[in-house]
Coordinates of C-alpha atoms and ligand atoms in Angstrom, one line a residue:
M1 CA 22.1 -31.1 -0.3
A2 CA 22.5 -28.1 0.4
A3 CA 20.5 -25.3 -2.3
S4 CA 22.6 -24.6 -5.7
K5 CA 19.8 -22.3 -8.0
V6 CA 17.2 -19.2 -6.0
I7 CA 14.8 -17.8 -8.0
V8 CA 13.8 -14.5 -6.3
V9 CA 10.4 -13.8 -7.5
G10 CA 9.7 -9.1 -7.9
A11 CA 12.9 -6.6 -8.6
G12 CA 11.9 -4.1 -5.9
I13 CA 14.5 -3.6 -3.1
A14 CA 13.3 -6.7 -0.9
G15 CA 14.6 -9.2 -4.2
L16 CA 17.2 -7.4 -5.5
S17 CA 19.1 -7.6 -1.6
L18 CA 17.9 -10.5 -1.4
A19 CA 19.8 -11.9 -5.1
R20 CA 23.1 -10.0 -3.2
S21 CA 22.5 -11.9 -0.3
L22 CA 22.1 -15.1 -1.8
V23 CA 24.8 -15.1 -4.3
K24 CA 26.7 -13.5 -1.9
Q25 CA 26.7 -16.5 -0.2
G26 CA 27.1 -18.9 -3.3
F27 CA 24.0 -19.9 -4.6
A28 CA 23.2 -19.1 -8.4
V29 CA 20.3 -16.3 -8.9
E30 CA 18.0 -16.1 -11.3
L31 CA 15.5 -13.0 -10.6
F32 CA 12.4 -12.2 -12.6
D33 CA 10.2 -8.7 -12.5
Q34 CA 6.9 -8.4 -14.4
G35 CA 8.3 -5.0 -15.3
P36 CA 11.7 -3.4 -16.3
I37 CA 14.4 -3.9 -13.6
P38 CA 14.1 -1.4 -11.3
N39 CA 9.8 -1.3 -11.8
P40 CA 9.2 2.1 -11.6
L41 CA 5.6 1.4 -9.9
S42 CA 7.7 -0.8 -8.0
S43 CA 7.3 0.7 -4.1
S44 CA 10.8 0.6 -4.2
F45 CA 11.3 3.0 -6.9
D46 CA 10.9 6.7 -5.2
E47 CA 13.0 9.8 -4.9
H48 CA 13.7 9.1 -1.3
R49 CA 13.1 7.6 1.7
I50 CA 13.1 7.6 5.4
T51 CA 15.4 5.4 7.6
R52 CA 15.6 6.5 11.9
H53 CA 16.8 4.0 14.9
T54 CA 13.9 5.4 17.0
Y55 CA 10.7 3.6 16.9
G56 CA 8.7 4.3 18.8
S57 CA 6.7 1.7 20.3
L58 CA 7.9 -0.9 17.7
D59 CA 10.3 -1.5 19.8
G60 CA 11.8 -4.7 18.4
Y61 CA 12.6 -3.0 15.1
T62 CA 14.7 -0.3 17.8
R63 CA 16.8 -3.3 18.3
L64 CA 17.2 -3.9 15.0
M65 CA 17.6 -0.9 13.4
P66 CA 21.5 -0.4 14.5
D67 CA 22.5 -3.7 11.4
A68 CA 19.8 -2.2 9.0
F69 CA 22.4 0.5 9.7
R70 CA 25.7 -1.6 9.4
A71 CA 23.8 -3.2 6.4
Y72 CA 23.8 -0.6 3.9
D73 CA 27.7 0.3 5.0
A74 CA 27.9 -3.6 3.9
L75 CA 25.8 -2.2 0.6
W76 CA 27.8 1.0 0.8
Q77 CA 31.5 -0.7 0.4
D78 CA 30.0 -2.9 -2.7
L79 CA 28.4 -0.6 -4.5
G80 CA 31.8 2.0 -3.9
K81 CA 29.1 4.8 -3.3
R82 CA 27.4 5.6 -0.2
H83 CA 23.4 6.9 -0.9
Y84 CA 22.9 8.3 2.2
L85 CA 22.4 11.6 3.3
P86 CA 22.0 12.2 7.8
T87 CA 19.0 15.2 8.1
G88 CA 18.4 13.9 12.2
I89 CA 14.3 13.6 12.3
A90 CA 12.8 16.6 14.9
Y91 CA 10.1 15.3 16.1
V92 CA 7.0 17.4 16.7
R93 CA 5.1 16.2 18.9
R94 CA 1.3 18.3 19.7
Q95 CA 0.1 16.3 22.5
A96 CA 1.5 15.6 26.2
D97 CA 2.7 12.1 26.7
D98 CA 5.8 10.1 27.5
W99 CA 7.0 8.8 24.4
Y100 CA 10.5 11.3 24.8
A101 CA 11.5 10.1 28.9
T102 CA 10.8 6.3 26.4
T103 CA 12.4 6.9 23.7
A104 CA 15.4 9.0 25.2
R105 CA 15.7 5.9 27.1
D106 CA 16.5 3.4 23.8
L107 CA 18.7 5.9 22.2
D108 CA 21.1 6.5 24.8
A109 CA 21.9 2.7 25.7
F110 CA 23.1 2.7 20.9
G111 CA 24.7 6.1 21.7
I112 CA 22.3 8.3 19.1
E113 CA 22.9 11.5 19.8
H114 CA 18.6 14.0 21.0
R115 CA 17.0 16.8 22.7
L116 CA 14.2 19.3 22.5
L117 CA 14.8 21.7 21.2
T118 CA 13.5 25.6 22.4
E119 CA 10.7 27.6 21.0
G120 CA 13.5 30.8 20.3
E121 CA 14.8 27.5 17.8
V122 CA 11.7 25.9 16.4
A123 CA 11.2 29.3 15.2
A124 CA 14.9 29.4 13.9
R125 CA 16.0 26.2 12.4
L126 CA 12.3 25.0 12.3
P127 CA 9.6 28.1 10.6
M128 CA 7.9 26.4 8.3
V129 CA 6.5 24.3 11.6
R130 CA 2.4 25.1 11.8
P131 CA 3.3 26.9 15.4
G132 CA 0.1 26.4 16.9
G133 CA -0.3 23.7 20.0
I134 CA 3.2 22.1 19.6
H135 CA 4.4 20.3 23.1
S136 CA 7.2 19.5 22.3
V137 CA 10.1 19.6 19.1
V138 CA 12.4 16.8 20.1
E139 CA 15.3 16.7 17.4
V140 CA 17.3 12.8 17.5
G141 CA 20.2 11.6 15.1
G142 CA 21.2 8.7 13.4
A143 CA 18.2 10.1 11.0
G144 CA 18.0 10.1 7.1
L145 CA 17.9 10.0 3.8
L146 CA 17.8 6.5 1.9
F147 CA 17.9 7.4 -2.2
P148 CA 15.6 5.2 -3.7
Q149 CA 16.5 5.0 -8.2
R150 CA 20.6 5.6 -7.4
I151 CA 20.0 3.0 -5.0
L152 CA 18.3 0.4 -7.5
A153 CA 20.0 1.7 -10.8
D154 CA 23.5 0.4 -8.6
L155 CA 21.8 -3.1 -7.3
V156 CA 20.9 -3.8 -10.7
A157 CA 24.3 -3.2 -12.2
W158 CA 27.0 -5.3 -9.6
L159 CA 23.7 -8.1 -9.4
R160 CA 24.0 -8.4 -13.7
E161 CA 28.2 -8.8 -12.7
A162 CA 28.1 -10.6 -9.7
G163 CA 27.0 -13.4 -12.6
V164 CA 22.5 -13.3 -11.0
V165 CA 20.8 -13.7 -14.3
L166 CA 17.6 -10.5 -14.2
H167 CA 14.6 -11.1 -16.0
E168 CA 12.7 -8.0 -18.0
H169 CA 9.2 -8.4 -18.7
S170 CA 8.7 -12.2 -17.4
A171 CA 6.0 -12.1 -15.6
V172 CA 5.6 -15.0 -12.9
E173 CA 2.4 -16.5 -13.8
A174 CA 2.6 -19.0 -11.7
I175 CA 3.7 -20.2 -8.4
D176 CA 4.4 -24.3 -6.9
L177 CA 6.4 -24.0 -4.0
E178 CA 6.5 -27.6 -3.5
H179 CA 8.9 -28.0 -6.2
G180 CA 10.2 -25.3 -6.6
R181 CA 9.0 -24.0 -10.4
V182 CA 7.5 -20.8 -12.2
V183 CA 5.8 -20.5 -14.8
V184 CA 6.7 -17.2 -16.9
A185 CA 5.2 -17.4 -20.6
G186 CA 3.9 -20.5 -20.8
K187 CA 7.5 -22.2 -20.4
T188 CA 8.8 -23.9 -16.2
H189 CA 12.0 -22.5 -14.8
A190 CA 12.7 -24.9 -11.7
A191 CA 15.3 -24.2 -8.5
D192 CA 15.7 -25.3 -4.8
V193 CA 14.4 -22.3 -3.7
V194 CA 12.0 -19.9 -4.6
L195 CA 11.7 -16.9 -3.1
V196 CA 9.0 -14.6 -3.9
A197 CA 9.8 -11.0 -2.9
A198 CA 5.8 -9.2 -5.0
G199 CA 5.1 -6.3 -3.3
A200 CA 1.8 -5.3 -2.9
W201 CA 1.0 -8.0 -6.1
V202 CA 2.3 -11.0 -3.5
T203 CA -1.3 -11.9 -3.3
R204 CA -2.0 -12.1 -5.9
L205 CA 0.0 -14.5 -6.8
L206 CA 0.4 -16.1 -3.6
P207 CA -4.0 -14.8 -2.0
E208 CA -3.0 -17.2 1.2
V209 CA -0.9 -14.6 3.1
A210 CA -3.5 -12.9 2.3
P211 CA -5.1 -12.1 5.9
A212 CA -1.2 -11.2 7.1
V213 CA -0.2 -9.2 3.5
T214 CA -2.9 -6.1 3.0
P215 CA -2.1 -4.2 -0.4
S216 CA -3.0 -0.3 0.4
R217 CA -3.1 2.8 -1.9
Q218 CA -0.9 5.3 -0.5
T219 CA -0.6 9.3 -2.1
V220 CA 2.7 11.5 -1.3
L221 CA 2.3 15.6 -2.5
Y222 CA 6.0 16.6 -3.6
L223 CA 5.7 20.3 -2.9
D224 CA 7.0 23.2 -4.3
P225 CA 8.0 25.8 -0.7
P226 CA 7.4 29.4 -1.3
D227 CA 10.1 31.9 -1.8
D228 CA 10.7 33.4 1.8
L229 CA 11.8 28.8 3.2
R230 CA 13.7 27.5 0.1
S231 CA 17.2 28.3 2.5
A232 CA 15.8 27.2 5.7
W233 CA 13.9 23.5 3.7
A234 CA 17.5 23.0 2.6
E235 CA 19.0 23.0 5.4
A236 CA 15.4 20.5 7.6
P237 CA 15.9 17.7 9.2
I238 CA 13.0 15.4 8.4
L239 CA 10.1 16.6 10.8
I240 CA 7.6 13.7 11.7
E241 CA 4.0 15.4 12.6
E242 CA 2.8 13.9 15.6
G243 CA -0.3 15.5 16.4
A244 CA -4.4 14.5 15.2
H245 CA -2.5 14.2 12.2
L246 CA 0.3 12.0 11.5
S247 CA 2.7 12.4 8.7
Y248 CA 6.1 12.6 7.7
T249 CA 7.8 15.1 5.5
L250 CA 11.4 14.6 4.0
P251 CA 13.1 17.6 3.1
P252 CA 14.5 18.9 -0.8
R253 CA 17.9 17.3 -0.3
G254 CA 20.6 16.1 -1.8
G255 CA 19.2 16.7 -5.0
T256 CA 14.8 15.4 -4.4
G257 CA 12.5 17.4 -4.1
L258 CA 9.7 18.3 -0.6
K259 CA 7.8 14.6 0.4
I260 CA 5.2 15.0 2.6
G261 CA 3.1 11.4 3.1
D262 CA 0.4 11.0 5.4
H263 CA 0.4 8.2 8.1
H264 CA -2.2 6.6 7.3
F265 CA -3.0 3.0 5.6
S266 CA -5.8 3.6 3.5
R267 CA -5.8 -0.8 3.2
R268 CA -8.3 -0.4 -0.4
G269 CA -6.8 -0.6 -3.8
H270 CA -4.6 -2.8 -6.6
P271 CA -1.4 -1.9 -7.7
D272 CA -2.5 -2.9 -11.2
E273 CA -5.2 -0.6 -10.7
D274 CA -5.2 3.3 -12.3
R275 CA -3.0 5.4 -10.0
T276 CA -4.1 8.4 -10.7
P277 CA -4.8 9.6 -7.4
S278 CA -8.1 10.9 -6.8
S279 CA -9.3 13.9 -4.7
E280 CA -10.4 11.4 -2.5
D281 CA -6.3 10.4 -2.2
I282 CA -5.2 14.5 -1.5
A283 CA -7.0 15.1 0.2
P284 CA -6.4 13.0 3.4
V285 CA -2.0 14.0 2.9
E286 CA -3.2 17.6 1.9
A287 CA -5.0 18.3 5.1
A288 CA -1.9 16.4 7.4
A289 CA 0.4 18.8 5.8
A290 CA -1.6 21.7 7.0
A291 CA -1.5 20.9 10.0
A292 CA 1.8 20.6 10.6
F293 CA 3.0 23.7 7.7
A294 CA 3.7 26.5 8.3
G295 CA 0.9 28.5 5.7
F296 CA 0.6 25.4 4.2
E297 CA -1.7 27.6 1.2
R298 CA 1.7 29.0 -0.3
Y299 CA 2.4 25.9 -1.3
R300 CA 3.0 25.6 -4.9
I301 CA 1.2 21.1 -5.0
L302 CA 3.5 19.4 -7.9
E303 CA 2.8 16.0 -8.4
A304 CA 0.8 14.0 -6.4
K305 CA 1.9 9.9 -6.3
T306 CA 0.1 7.2 -5.2
C307 CA 1.5 4.3 -4.7
F308 CA 0.8 1.0 -2.9
Y309 CA 2.6 -1.4 -0.6
T310 CA 1.2 -4.2 2.0
V311 CA 0.2 -3.4 5.5
S312 CA 0.0 -6.3 7.8
D313 CA -1.6 -5.7 11.5
D314 CA 1.4 -4.9 13.5
E315 CA 3.3 -3.2 11.6
S316 CA 5.3 -6.6 11.5
F317 CA 8.6 -7.2 8.0
F318 CA 6.2 -10.5 6.2
V319 CA 9.0 -13.4 6.1
Q320 CA 8.5 -16.3 6.0
P321 CA 8.8 -20.2 4.7
L322 CA 6.0 -21.5 2.6
G323 CA 5.7 -25.7 0.9
R324 CA 9.6 -27.6 1.2
T325 CA 11.4 -24.8 -1.6
G326 CA 9.3 -21.6 -0.4
W327 CA 9.6 -17.9 1.1
V328 CA 7.3 -15.2 0.7
V329 CA 9.3 -12.3 2.2
S330 CA 7.3 -8.9 2.4
A331 CA 8.8 -5.7 3.8
C332 CA 5.2 -4.1 5.4
S333 CA 3.4 -0.7 6.4
G334 CA 6.4 2.1 5.1
H335 CA 9.1 0.5 6.4
G336 CA 10.0 -1.9 4.2
F337 CA 13.4 0.1 2.7
K338 CA 15.8 0.8 5.5
L339 CA 14.7 -3.1 6.1
A340 CA 15.2 -5.0 3.4
P341 CA 18.9 -5.6 3.7
L342 CA 19.0 -6.3 7.2
I343 CA 16.1 -9.0 6.1
A344 CA 17.2 -9.8 3.3
Q345 CA 20.3 -10.9 4.9
G346 CA 19.3 -13.3 7.8
V347 CA 16.7 -15.0 5.4
A348 CA 19.8 -16.2 3.0
E349 CA 21.8 -16.9 5.9
A350 CA 19.0 -19.3 7.2
I351 CA 18.8 -21.1 3.1
S352 CA 22.3 -21.9 3.5
G353 CA 21.9 -23.5 6.7
K354 CA 24.0 -20.3 9.2
R355 CA 20.6 -19.6 11.0
D356 CA 17.2 -21.7 11.8
P357 CA 15.0 -20.4 9.3
A358 CA 11.7 -21.4 12.3
K359 CA 13.7 -17.9 13.8
I360 CA 13.7 -16.2 11.2
A361 CA 10.0 -14.6 11.1
E362 CA 9.8 -13.4 14.8
W363 CA 13.4 -11.6 14.0
A364 CA 12.2 -10.4 10.6
A365 CA 9.0 -8.8 13.3
G366 CA 12.0 -7.1 15.5
K367 CA 9.6 -9.6 17.7
D368 CA 13.3 -11.5 18.7
P369 CA 16.9 -10.2 17.5
R370 CA 19.5 -12.2 18.7
Ligands
FAD1 C1 4.2 6.4 0.0 C2 5.3 6.1 0.7 C3 6.6 5.8 1.2 C4 7.3 5.4 1.7 N1 8.1 5.7 3.3 C5 9.6 4.7 2.9 C6 10.4 5.2 3.8 O1 10.2 5.3 4.2 N2 11.2 4.0 5.4 C7 11.3 2.6 4.4 O2 11.9 1.8 5.4 N3 10.4 2.9 3.3 C8 9.0 2.9 2.8 N4 8.7 2.3 2.1 C9 8.3 1.1 1.9 C10 8.4 1.2 1.4 O3 9.7 1.3 -0.1 C11 8.7 -0.8 0.9 O4 8.8 -1.0 1.9 C12 9.6 -0.9 -0.1 O5 10.1 -0.4 -1.2 C13 9.2 -2.4 -0.4 O6 10.0 -3.2 -1.3 P1 8.9 -4.2 -2.1 O7 10.8 -5.0 -3.1 O8 9.0 -6.2 -1.3 O9 8.0 -4.2 -3.2 P2 8.9 -3.6 -4.6 O10 9.1 -2.2 -4.9 O11 6.8 -3.5 -4.8 O12 8.8 -4.7 -5.9 C14 8.4 -5.7 -5.4 C15 8.3 -6.0 -7.2 O13 7.6 -7.5 -8.3 C16 7.2 -7.8 -8.9 N5 6.4 -8.1 -9.1 C17 5.0 -8.8 -8.7 N6 4.7 -9.8 -9.1 C18 5.4 -10.0 -9.8 C19 4.9 -11.7 -10.9 N7 4.0 -12.3 -10.1 N8 5.7 -11.7 -11.5 C20 7.3 -11.3 -11.7 N9 7.3 -9.7 -10.4 C21 6.0 -9.2 -9.9 C22 6.9 -5.7 -9.4 O14 6.9 -5.7 -10.6 C23 8.0 -5.5 -8.1 O15 9.1 -4.2 -9.2 C24 7.2 4.2 1.3 C25 5.9 2.9 1.3 C26 5.5 3.6 0.2 C27 4.7 3.9 -1.5

């Protein structure tokens, strides 16, 4: 018999996207979050997130990304708004390698524009980039900023309208994925299918996924640039620094702030711990900013923000059926926002019998996109 009722645990981008895809497949959906919906402490709650076609060595994701963009297009249709700003992305490479040749082949296959910037173009358009030791700067299209807080708010409104029951401040205390039950405030709720999309809290509910999925404490800095660079930043693409320090910088566009994070997974901490950033949290991001920006000492740090996401060894999105009725869905390693609506669609199709559930884990991990 086909399942008719689904419980989703967690109202980040993964849980909300799952709820939407399941409603579209005709399921009755109840969603529980331990905090408000959306929850400011979730990984998903921030001003901006990067989406892009280029995935370097993770070429399975390069093949998934056109579908991921299409999944967001379908979301904009439902929401009646497009919370996406195409900005392009510039890769600043400080070592000689064959990255551009490999990436260019992938991008050509998908018709995405790309080109090497000349020294003059870098100086004129990207004066914020530290000039020393640059091997190449490659600008790539098909990339831009997603605006999560706006997406989450509109998705929540859409779900309410579609009849999804949203339980705020309702922490799931215990879970039985064999029999489709969750316990909230001592009361048992039952469903045909239970989906766990609990973000960095997932290992507390399901310790058995701990070897594959690790919570990681990450820090980002919001910055105020010097006055003479303000207009360049207002037009800047996303910047990815690929030198001794790996960092990503989101420009202050579409009403957001200037933000930098380093692409280094701390693999420590728990999302319930104190989030006040320590000097140990901030120092590596400052070092990454000093390596990426010309004259970083002239920037003012407006806010250091500590957040958590899950990390997997190969940076893949983790999706796994568990027990007779359960699924765990964890958007891993800083790639989760851009992929969540697509993965949700695949999982909902598997639950409704339209796709083979046995193949979903590999597909979501970017290993078999067919
Ligand atoms: C600093 C940073 C930068 C990032 N940059 C990018 C980027 O540029 N591009 C990109 O695609 N991705 C990026 N990501 C990753 C992306 O934001 C995450 O992968 C994604 O938001 C995770 O979504 P989620 O729904 O799985 O988890 P979350 O958003 O954390 O949602 C989980 C929810 O589950 C709830 N919950 C947990 N336990 C329980 C329980 N027992 N009962 C009820 N509710 C519970 C929590 O309250 C929470 O609301 C970044 C993440 C961070 C932190």
